[in-house]
XYZ file of C-alpha atoms in Angstrom:
575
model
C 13.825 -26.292 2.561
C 11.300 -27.498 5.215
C 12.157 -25.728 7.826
C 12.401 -22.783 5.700
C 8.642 -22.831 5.210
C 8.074 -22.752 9.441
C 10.107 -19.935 9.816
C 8.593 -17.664 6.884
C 4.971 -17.611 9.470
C 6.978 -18.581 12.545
C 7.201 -15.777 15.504
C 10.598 -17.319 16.243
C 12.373 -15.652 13.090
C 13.081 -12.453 12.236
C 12.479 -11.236 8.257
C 14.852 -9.086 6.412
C 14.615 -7.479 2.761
C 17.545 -8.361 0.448
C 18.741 -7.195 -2.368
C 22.208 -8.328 -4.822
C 24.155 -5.641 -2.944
C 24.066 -7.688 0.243
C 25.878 -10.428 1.349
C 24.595 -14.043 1.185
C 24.708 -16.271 4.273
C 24.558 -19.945 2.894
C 22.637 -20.385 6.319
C 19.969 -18.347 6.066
C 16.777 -19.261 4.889
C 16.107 -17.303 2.075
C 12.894 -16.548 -0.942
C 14.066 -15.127 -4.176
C 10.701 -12.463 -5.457
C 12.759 -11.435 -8.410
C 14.565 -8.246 -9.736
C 17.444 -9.335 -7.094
C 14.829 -8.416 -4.701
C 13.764 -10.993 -1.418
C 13.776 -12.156 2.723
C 15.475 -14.263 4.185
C 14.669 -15.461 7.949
C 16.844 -15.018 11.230
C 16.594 -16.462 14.163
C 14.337 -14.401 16.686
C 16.587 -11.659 18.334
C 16.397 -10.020 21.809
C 14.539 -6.907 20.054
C 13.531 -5.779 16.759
C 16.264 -4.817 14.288
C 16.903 -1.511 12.813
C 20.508 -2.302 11.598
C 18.677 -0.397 7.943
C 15.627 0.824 7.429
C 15.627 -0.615 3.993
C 16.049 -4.581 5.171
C 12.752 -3.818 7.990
C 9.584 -5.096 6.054
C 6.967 -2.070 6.270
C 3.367 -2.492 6.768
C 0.404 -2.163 4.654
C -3.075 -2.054 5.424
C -6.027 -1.760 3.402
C -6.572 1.289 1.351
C -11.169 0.887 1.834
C -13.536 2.728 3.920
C -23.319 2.439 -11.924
C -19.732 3.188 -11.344
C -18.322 1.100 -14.858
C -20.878 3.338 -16.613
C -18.996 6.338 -15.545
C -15.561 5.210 -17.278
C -17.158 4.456 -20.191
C -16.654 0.646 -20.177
C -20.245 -0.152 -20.567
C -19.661 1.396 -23.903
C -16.739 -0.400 -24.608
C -18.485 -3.681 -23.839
C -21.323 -2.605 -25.922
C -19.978 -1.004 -29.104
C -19.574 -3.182 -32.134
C -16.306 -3.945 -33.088
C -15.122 -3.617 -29.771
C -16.893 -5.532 -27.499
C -14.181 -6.031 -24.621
C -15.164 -8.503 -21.733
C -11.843 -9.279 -20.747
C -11.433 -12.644 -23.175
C -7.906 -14.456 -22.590
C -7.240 -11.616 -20.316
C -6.152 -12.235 -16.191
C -6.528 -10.382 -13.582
C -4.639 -10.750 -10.034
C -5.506 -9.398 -6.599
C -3.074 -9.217 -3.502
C -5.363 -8.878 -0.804
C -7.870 -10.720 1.672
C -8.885 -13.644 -0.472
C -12.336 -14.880 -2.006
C -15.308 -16.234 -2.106
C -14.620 -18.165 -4.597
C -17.784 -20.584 -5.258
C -19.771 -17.326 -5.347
C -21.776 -17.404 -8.713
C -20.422 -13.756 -9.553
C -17.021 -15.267 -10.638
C -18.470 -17.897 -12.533
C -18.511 -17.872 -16.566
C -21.413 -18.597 -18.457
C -21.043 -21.988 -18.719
C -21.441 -22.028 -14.538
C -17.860 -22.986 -14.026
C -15.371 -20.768 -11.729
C -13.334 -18.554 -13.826
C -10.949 -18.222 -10.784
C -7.875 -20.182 -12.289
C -5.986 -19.926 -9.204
C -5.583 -18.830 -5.334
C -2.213 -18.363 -2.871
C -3.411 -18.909 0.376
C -0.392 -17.586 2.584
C -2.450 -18.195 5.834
C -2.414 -21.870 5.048
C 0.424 -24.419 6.049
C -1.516 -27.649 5.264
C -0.947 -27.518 1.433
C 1.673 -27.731 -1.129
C 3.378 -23.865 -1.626
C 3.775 -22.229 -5.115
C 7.592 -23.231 -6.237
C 9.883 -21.737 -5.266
C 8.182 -19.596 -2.413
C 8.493 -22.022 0.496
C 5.175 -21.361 2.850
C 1.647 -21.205 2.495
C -0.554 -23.945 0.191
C -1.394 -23.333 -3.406
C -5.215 -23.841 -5.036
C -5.353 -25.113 -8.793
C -8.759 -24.759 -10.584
C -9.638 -28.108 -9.899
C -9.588 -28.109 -5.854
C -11.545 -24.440 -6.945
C -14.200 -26.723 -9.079
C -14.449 -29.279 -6.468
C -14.885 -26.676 -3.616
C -12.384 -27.955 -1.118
C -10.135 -24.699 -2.297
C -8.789 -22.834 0.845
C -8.239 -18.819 0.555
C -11.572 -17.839 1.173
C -11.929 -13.898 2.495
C -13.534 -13.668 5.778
C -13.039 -9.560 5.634
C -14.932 -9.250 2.419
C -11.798 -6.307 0.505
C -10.697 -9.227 -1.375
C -13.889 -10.098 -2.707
C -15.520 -6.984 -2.971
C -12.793 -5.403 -5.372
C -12.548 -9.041 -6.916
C -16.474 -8.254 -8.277
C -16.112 -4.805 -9.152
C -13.202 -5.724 -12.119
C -14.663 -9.073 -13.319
C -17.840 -9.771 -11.566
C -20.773 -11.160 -14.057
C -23.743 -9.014 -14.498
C -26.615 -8.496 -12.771
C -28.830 -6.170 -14.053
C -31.759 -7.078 -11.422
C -29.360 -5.401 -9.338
C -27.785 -3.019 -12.323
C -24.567 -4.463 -11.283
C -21.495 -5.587 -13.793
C -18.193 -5.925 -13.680
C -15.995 -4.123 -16.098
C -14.390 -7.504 -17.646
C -16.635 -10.289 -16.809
C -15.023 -12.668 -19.040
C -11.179 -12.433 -17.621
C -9.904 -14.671 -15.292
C -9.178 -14.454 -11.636
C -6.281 -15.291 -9.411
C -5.831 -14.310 -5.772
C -3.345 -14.067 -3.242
C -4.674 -14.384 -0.016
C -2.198 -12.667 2.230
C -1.198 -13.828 5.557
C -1.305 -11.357 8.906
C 1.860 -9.101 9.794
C 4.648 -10.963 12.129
C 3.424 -9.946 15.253
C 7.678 -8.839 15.897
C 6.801 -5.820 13.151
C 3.868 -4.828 14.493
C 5.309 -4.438 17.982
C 8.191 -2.470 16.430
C 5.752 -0.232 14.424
C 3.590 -0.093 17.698
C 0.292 -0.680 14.877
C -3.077 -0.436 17.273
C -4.129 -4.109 18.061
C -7.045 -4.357 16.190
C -5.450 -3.080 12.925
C -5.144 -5.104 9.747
C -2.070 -5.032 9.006
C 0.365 -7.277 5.734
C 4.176 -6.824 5.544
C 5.933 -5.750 2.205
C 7.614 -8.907 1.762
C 4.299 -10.871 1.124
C 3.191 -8.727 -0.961
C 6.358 -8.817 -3.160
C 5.940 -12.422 -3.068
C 2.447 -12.985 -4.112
C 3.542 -10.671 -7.137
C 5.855 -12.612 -8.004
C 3.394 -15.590 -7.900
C 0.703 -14.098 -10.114
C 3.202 -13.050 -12.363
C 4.301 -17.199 -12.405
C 0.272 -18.153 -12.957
C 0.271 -15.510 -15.910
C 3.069 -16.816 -17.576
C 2.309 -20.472 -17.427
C -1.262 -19.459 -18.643
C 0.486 -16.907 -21.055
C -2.100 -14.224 -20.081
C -1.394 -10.809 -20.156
C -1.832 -9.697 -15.767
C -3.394 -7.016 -14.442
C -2.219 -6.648 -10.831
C -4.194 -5.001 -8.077
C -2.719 -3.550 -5.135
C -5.333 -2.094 -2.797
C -3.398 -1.736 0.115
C -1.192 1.170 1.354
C 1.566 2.523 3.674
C 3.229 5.804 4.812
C 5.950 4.262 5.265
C 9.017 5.434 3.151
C 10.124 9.060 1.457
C 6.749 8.660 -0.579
C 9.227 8.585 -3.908
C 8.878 5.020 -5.070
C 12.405 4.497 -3.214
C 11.213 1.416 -1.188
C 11.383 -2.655 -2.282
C 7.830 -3.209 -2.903
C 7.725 -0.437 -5.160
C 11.084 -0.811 -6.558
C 10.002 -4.314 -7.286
C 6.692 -3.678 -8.645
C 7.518 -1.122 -11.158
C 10.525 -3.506 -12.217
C 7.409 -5.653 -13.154
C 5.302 -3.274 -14.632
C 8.177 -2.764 -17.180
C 7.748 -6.361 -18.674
C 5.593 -6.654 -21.780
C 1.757 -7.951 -21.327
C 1.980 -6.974 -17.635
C 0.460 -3.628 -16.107
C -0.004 -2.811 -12.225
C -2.445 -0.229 -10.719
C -2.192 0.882 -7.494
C -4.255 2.891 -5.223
C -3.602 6.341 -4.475
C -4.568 5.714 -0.261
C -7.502 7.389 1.979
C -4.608 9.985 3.755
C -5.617 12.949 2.353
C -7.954 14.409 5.061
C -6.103 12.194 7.920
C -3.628 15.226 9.009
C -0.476 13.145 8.820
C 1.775 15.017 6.888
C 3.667 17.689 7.864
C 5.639 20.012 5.333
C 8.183 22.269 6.540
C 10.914 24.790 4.775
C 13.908 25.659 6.893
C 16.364 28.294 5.885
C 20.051 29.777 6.854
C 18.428 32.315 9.113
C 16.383 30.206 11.028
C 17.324 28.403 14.068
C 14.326 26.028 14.178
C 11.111 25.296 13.250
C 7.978 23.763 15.570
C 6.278 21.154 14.428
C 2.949 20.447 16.426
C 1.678 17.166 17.505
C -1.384 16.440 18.586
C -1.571 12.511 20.424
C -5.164 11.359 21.643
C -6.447 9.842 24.734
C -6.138 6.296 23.011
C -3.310 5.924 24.661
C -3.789 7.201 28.273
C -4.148 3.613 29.646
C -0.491 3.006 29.019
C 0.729 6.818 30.530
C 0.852 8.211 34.054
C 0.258 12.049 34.861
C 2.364 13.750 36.576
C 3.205 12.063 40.040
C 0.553 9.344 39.069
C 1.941 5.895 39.814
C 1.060 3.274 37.318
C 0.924 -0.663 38.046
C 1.791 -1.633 34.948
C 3.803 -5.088 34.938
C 6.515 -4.860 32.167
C 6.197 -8.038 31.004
C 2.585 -8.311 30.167
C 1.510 -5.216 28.562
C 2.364 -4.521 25.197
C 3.926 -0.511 24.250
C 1.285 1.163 22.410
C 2.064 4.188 20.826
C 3.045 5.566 17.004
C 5.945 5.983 15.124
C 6.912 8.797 12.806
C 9.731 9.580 10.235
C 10.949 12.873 8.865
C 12.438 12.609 5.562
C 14.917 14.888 3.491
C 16.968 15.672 0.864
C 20.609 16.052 0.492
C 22.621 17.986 1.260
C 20.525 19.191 3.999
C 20.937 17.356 7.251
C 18.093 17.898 9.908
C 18.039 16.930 13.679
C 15.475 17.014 16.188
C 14.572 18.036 19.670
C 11.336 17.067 21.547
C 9.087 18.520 24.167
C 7.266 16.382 26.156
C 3.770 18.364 26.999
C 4.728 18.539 30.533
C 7.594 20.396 28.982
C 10.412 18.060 29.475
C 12.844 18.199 26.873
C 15.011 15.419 24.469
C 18.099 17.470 23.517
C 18.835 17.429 20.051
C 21.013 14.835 18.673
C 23.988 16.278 16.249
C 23.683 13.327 13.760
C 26.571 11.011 12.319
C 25.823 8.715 9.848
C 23.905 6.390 12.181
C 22.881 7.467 15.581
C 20.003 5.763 17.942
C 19.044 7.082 21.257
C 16.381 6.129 23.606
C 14.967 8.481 26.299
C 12.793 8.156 29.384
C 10.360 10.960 30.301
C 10.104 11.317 34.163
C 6.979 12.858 34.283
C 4.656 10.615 32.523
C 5.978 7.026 30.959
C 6.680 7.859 27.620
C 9.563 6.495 25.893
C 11.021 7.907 22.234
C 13.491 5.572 20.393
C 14.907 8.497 18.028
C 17.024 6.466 15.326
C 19.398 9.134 12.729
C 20.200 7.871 8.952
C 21.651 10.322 7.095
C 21.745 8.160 4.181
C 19.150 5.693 3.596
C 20.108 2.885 1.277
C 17.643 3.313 -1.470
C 16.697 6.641 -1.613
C 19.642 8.381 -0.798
C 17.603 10.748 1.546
C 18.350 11.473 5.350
C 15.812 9.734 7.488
C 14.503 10.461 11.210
C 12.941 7.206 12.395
C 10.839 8.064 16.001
C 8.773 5.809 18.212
C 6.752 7.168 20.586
C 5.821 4.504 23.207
C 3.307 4.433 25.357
C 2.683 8.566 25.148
C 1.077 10.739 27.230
C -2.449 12.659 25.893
C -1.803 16.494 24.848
C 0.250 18.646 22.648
C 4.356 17.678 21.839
C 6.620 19.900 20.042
C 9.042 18.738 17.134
C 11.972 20.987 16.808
C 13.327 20.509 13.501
C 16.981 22.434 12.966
C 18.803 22.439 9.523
C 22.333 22.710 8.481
C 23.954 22.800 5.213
C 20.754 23.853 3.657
C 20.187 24.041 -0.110
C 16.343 23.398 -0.236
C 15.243 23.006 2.871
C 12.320 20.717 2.596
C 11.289 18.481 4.983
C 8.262 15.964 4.904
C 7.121 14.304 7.714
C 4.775 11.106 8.119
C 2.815 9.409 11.041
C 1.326 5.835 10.126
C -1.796 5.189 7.892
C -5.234 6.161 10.026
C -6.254 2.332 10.573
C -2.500 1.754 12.505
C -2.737 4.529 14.471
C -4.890 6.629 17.314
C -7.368 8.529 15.613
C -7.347 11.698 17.583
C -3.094 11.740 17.058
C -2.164 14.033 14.141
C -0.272 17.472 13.491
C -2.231 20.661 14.232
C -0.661 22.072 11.215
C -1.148 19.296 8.016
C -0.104 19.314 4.849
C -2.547 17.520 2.574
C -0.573 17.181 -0.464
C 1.872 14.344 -0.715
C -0.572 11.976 0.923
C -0.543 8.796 -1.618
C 0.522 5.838 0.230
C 3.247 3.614 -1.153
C 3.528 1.715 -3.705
C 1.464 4.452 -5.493
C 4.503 7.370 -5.495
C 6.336 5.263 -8.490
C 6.518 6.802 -11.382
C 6.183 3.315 -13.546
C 2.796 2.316 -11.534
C -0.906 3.836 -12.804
C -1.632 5.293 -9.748
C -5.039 6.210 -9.314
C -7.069 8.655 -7.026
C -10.875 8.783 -6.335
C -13.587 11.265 -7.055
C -17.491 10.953 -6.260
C -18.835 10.889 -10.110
C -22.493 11.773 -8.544
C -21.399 14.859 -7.962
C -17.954 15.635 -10.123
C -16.253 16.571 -6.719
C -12.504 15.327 -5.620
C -12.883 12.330 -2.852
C -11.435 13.991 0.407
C -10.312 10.956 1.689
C -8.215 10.499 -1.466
C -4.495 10.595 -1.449
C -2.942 14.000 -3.248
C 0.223 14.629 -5.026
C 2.815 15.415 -6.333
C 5.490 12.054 -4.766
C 7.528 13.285 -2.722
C 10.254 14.245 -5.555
C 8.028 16.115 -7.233
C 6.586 13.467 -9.646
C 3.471 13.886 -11.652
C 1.231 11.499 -9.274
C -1.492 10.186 -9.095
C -1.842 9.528 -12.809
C -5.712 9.217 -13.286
C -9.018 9.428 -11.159
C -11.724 7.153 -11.164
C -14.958 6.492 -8.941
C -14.480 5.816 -4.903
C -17.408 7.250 -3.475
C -20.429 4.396 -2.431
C -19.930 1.941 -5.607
C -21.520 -1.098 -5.227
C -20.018 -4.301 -5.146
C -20.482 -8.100 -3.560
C -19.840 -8.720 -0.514
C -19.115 -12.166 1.488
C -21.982 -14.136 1.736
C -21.562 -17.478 3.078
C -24.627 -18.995 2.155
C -24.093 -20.977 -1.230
C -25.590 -19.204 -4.786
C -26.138 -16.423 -2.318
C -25.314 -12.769 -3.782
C -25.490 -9.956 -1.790
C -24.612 -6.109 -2.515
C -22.810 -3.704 -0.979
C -21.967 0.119 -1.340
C -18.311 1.052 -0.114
C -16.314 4.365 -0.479
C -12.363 3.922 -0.868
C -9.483 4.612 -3.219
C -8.805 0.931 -3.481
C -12.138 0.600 -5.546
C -10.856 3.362 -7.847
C -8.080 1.246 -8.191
C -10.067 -1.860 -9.904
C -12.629 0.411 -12.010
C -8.913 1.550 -13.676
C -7.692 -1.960 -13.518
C -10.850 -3.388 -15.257
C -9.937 -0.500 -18.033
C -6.454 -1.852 -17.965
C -7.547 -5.563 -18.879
C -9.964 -3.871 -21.870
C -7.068 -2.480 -23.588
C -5.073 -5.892 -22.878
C -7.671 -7.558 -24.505
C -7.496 -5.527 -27.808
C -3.687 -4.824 -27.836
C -2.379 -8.197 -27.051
C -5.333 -10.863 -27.131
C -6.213 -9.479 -30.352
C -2.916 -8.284 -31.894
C -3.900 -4.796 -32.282
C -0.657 -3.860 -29.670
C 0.806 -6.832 -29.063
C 4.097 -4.675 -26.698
C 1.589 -3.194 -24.807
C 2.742 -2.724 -21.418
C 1.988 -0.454 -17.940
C 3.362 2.479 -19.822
C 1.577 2.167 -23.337
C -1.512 2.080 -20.775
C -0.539 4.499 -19.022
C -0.057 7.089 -21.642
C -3.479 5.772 -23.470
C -5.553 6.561 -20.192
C -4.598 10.043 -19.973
C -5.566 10.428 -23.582
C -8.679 9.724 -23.426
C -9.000 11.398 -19.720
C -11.840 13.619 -18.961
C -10.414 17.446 -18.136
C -12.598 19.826 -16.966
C -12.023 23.292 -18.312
C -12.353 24.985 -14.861
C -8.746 22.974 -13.877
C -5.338 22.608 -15.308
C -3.586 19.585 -15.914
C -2.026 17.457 -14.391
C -2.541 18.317 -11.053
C -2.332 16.831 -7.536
C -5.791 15.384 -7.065
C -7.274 14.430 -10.226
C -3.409 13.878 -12.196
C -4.506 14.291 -15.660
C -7.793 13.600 -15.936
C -11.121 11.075 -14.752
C -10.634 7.779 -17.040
C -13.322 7.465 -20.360
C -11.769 4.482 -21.663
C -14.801 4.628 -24.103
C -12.423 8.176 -25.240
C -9.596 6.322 -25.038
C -10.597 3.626 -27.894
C -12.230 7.047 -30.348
C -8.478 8.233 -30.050
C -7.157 5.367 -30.553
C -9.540 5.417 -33.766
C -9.372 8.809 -34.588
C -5.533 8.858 -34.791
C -5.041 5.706 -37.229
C -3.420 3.524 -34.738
C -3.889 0.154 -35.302
């Protein structure tokens, strides 16, 4: 399996999601995550595939932009007979790496309580088993320093200290678990082939699904050869997908949040206020509805205006531009028509069951790949995939039409904010239905942010319900300017930060999740415990204000108290 370790970072193979339902090509390169979930590797094509949407790995980027005091765990910590640290618990992040020799992380003995580290960016090493690419850190290269994985972005680390960083109370910082252990996944950049074909801006951040199902699957390995209950982390998002949990990561994720000693939290995403979502009812008596597009000046150096030319050689300049997909439920079937702002027109395509048209705009030199699924493998729903290259600056019309209508419902979804123009969004948003994926699956604790200065919902925070109606998020937590550590550098250097972000609501909740590990399975009290015994002990002891009814689509059903969550558990008689 060399080679097969090349081609998983190499620029020269394509990556496709598998599941058991698709055939097996004994020469293919291929990495098993689990749950009949995986990739295998193809050699580099003449474009970008879109043979199914499901087998295309979508892209995530990073859901960032006193606060353990305000979910009670400083009680917890403190109260006598509980007195959860995080003991023989571990915790496991997916995202930019760590500082790892930072004294924060260290226990109070002095030595590293980060057990072990993925570094996907790094070839020079020996891989996990079984996952082909990339070099794995043990404790002991940790120990000695010469440990790769380290975060030069700072997300990794800064959420890393939040859930289990050691107090400082010169600096009134803690942790919420400052005893657990750590292990990281440091993921690697995006195939450059996927972000051409999801036209994400060039200076984005950007991770593909598959590595994240794969460095699951590896802290799921690291918890079971410890035999540690996990808490897994996912602070990155995408709006990619029907925003129902009908997309591998997800799928695969909530397969994993079903085993026993293992929970996942997930962050509910920074869309809210971003303006890209679009909701839309269609009915029998209408021909059509508009949907409204606004598209920025970010990408005027790659348009002409009208009877401009442009010396533009094909070769060396890259499409910029934005996708978008329009999602819906059967039986409805929807097709499209778009007006340039010059007021040229694509005609509307009367969809079979896969149809994929490209069209040139003579005015300016836009180009829209429109790609028709009326059946999308996982979810069953009809899917409108459109990329807009290279568009020109103004106002474009959608025109959605509907046949065989039952609901009518449409959603549709441009690309998270850091993947896309800023100034390019509908002039008519809908901000419900905003959580990124994975955080629309129902078996995930999906959490949203609030500012617990002030009591008041996080703008930027992702709102519900999924986009099949499912109670989401679950539970709110603090987003708004929390302090944390940030990268350093400079050895027993620590140095504080304040950051605002869902992702940080994410690990205050997951630092809750490893308290009640602690007490159900470390110390017997619930030994089965898994994401949805959590789950459901959360929202007991959730914080409801009486001015709001519950659950709802911002705060789900209710700001986390786990200190409330342990007096129920006390008041009730559970043992």
């Amino acid at each position: 399996m060399a080679d097969c370790r090349e081609q998983a970072v190499s620029e020269d193979y394509f990556d496709y999601i598998f599941n058991r339902y698709f055939a097996e090509d004994g020469d293919l390169c291929r990495i098993v995550a689990g749950y009949g979930l995986g990739m295998e590797m193809r050699p580099r094509a003449e474009n970008a595939p879109f043979e199914s949407y499901f087998t295309l790995p979508k892209l995530y980027g990073l859901m960032d932009v006193q606060a353990a005091d305000s979910i009670g765990a400083l009680r917890v910590q403190r109260t006598e007979g509980l007195e959860l640290y995080g003991e023989g618990c571990l915790v496991g992040f997916i995202d930019t790496g760590i500082e790892y020799d930072n004294p924060v992380f260290t226990d109070d003995g002095g030595q590293t309580r980060v057990v072990s580290i993925w570094d996907q960016t790094d070839q020079s090493g020996k891989p996990p088993e079984g996952l082909f690419y990339g070099t794995e850190y043990t404790r002991e290269q940790i120990l000695q320093g010469t440990a790769g994985g380290r975060d030069e972005i700072g997300h990794g680390t800064y959420l890393t200290s939040i859930v289990a960083g050691r107090a400082d109370f010169a600096e009134e910082f803690t942790g919420i678990v400052p005893q657990a252990q750590i292990a990281m996944v440091k993921l690697k950049p995006a195939k450059q082939y996927l972000r051409n074909f999801f036209l994400v801006k060039e200076d984005a951040i950007a991770y593909q699904e598959t590595d994240i199902m794969f460095g699951a699957r590896y802290l799921l390995n690291v918890a079971r050869r410890l035999q540690m209950p996990l808490v897994i982390v996912i602070g990155v998002g995408s709006n990619s997908g029907p925003h129902t949990g009908a997309d591998a990561l997800s799928q695969f994720l909530s397969r994993a949040a079903e085993e026993v000693g293992v929970a996942v939290v997930c962050a509910a995403g920074n869309e809210g206020d971003k303006r890209h979502h679009f909701f839309g009812t269609l009915t029998d008596r209408q021909d059509y509805t508009d949907v409204e597009l606004r598209v920025g000046e970010g990408y005027d150096n790659a348009t002409a205006r009208p009877g401009e030319v442009v010396d533009m050689p094909e070769m060396n300049v890259p499409d910029t531009g934005f996708t978008l997909e329009l999602w819906g439920s059967p039986p409805d079937i929807y097709t499209v028509s778009i007006i340039s702002p010059e007021g040229e027109v694509v005609p509307r395509i009367f969809a079979t069951t896969e149809e994929s048209q490209t069209y040139d705009f003579i005015f300016n030199r836009t180009t829209i790949d429109v790609s028709y699924r009326l059946l999308e493998f996982l979810s069953g729903e009809q899917l409108i995939f459109m990329r807009f290259k290279n568009p020109t600056p103004g106002i474009w019309r959608l025109r959605v039409f509907g046949r065989n209508l039952l609901e009518g419902d449409f959603h549709i979804w441009l690309p998270i904010n850091d993947f896309i123009d800023s100034e390019t969004y509908f002039l008519e948003p809908d901000p419900d239905t905003t959580i990124t994926a994975p955080g629309n699956a129902e078996a995930l604790l999906t959490v949203s942010g609030y500012d617990s200065e002030t009591g008041s919902f996080f703008i930027e925070s992702g709102r519900g319900f999924a986009g099949n109606g499912e109670i989401k998020p679950d539970v709110a937590a603090p987003a708004v300017n929390v302090l944390g550590v940030q990268v350093s550098r400079l050895p027993e250097e620590v140095r504080y930060v304040r950051r605002s972000g869902t992702s940080i609501a994410a690990a205050l909740a997951a630092g809750a999740c490893v308290q009640l590990f602690e007490w159900g399975i470390v110390r017997g009290e619930l030994p089965t415990m898994r994401t949805v015994e959590i789950k459901n002990l959360l929202i007991r002891g959730a914080a409801r204000s009486t001015n709001q009814v519950y659950p709802n689509n911002e705060f789900g059903y209710g700001i986390i108290n786990i200190y409330a969550t342990f007096r129920a558990l006390i008041f009730s008689g559970e043992n």
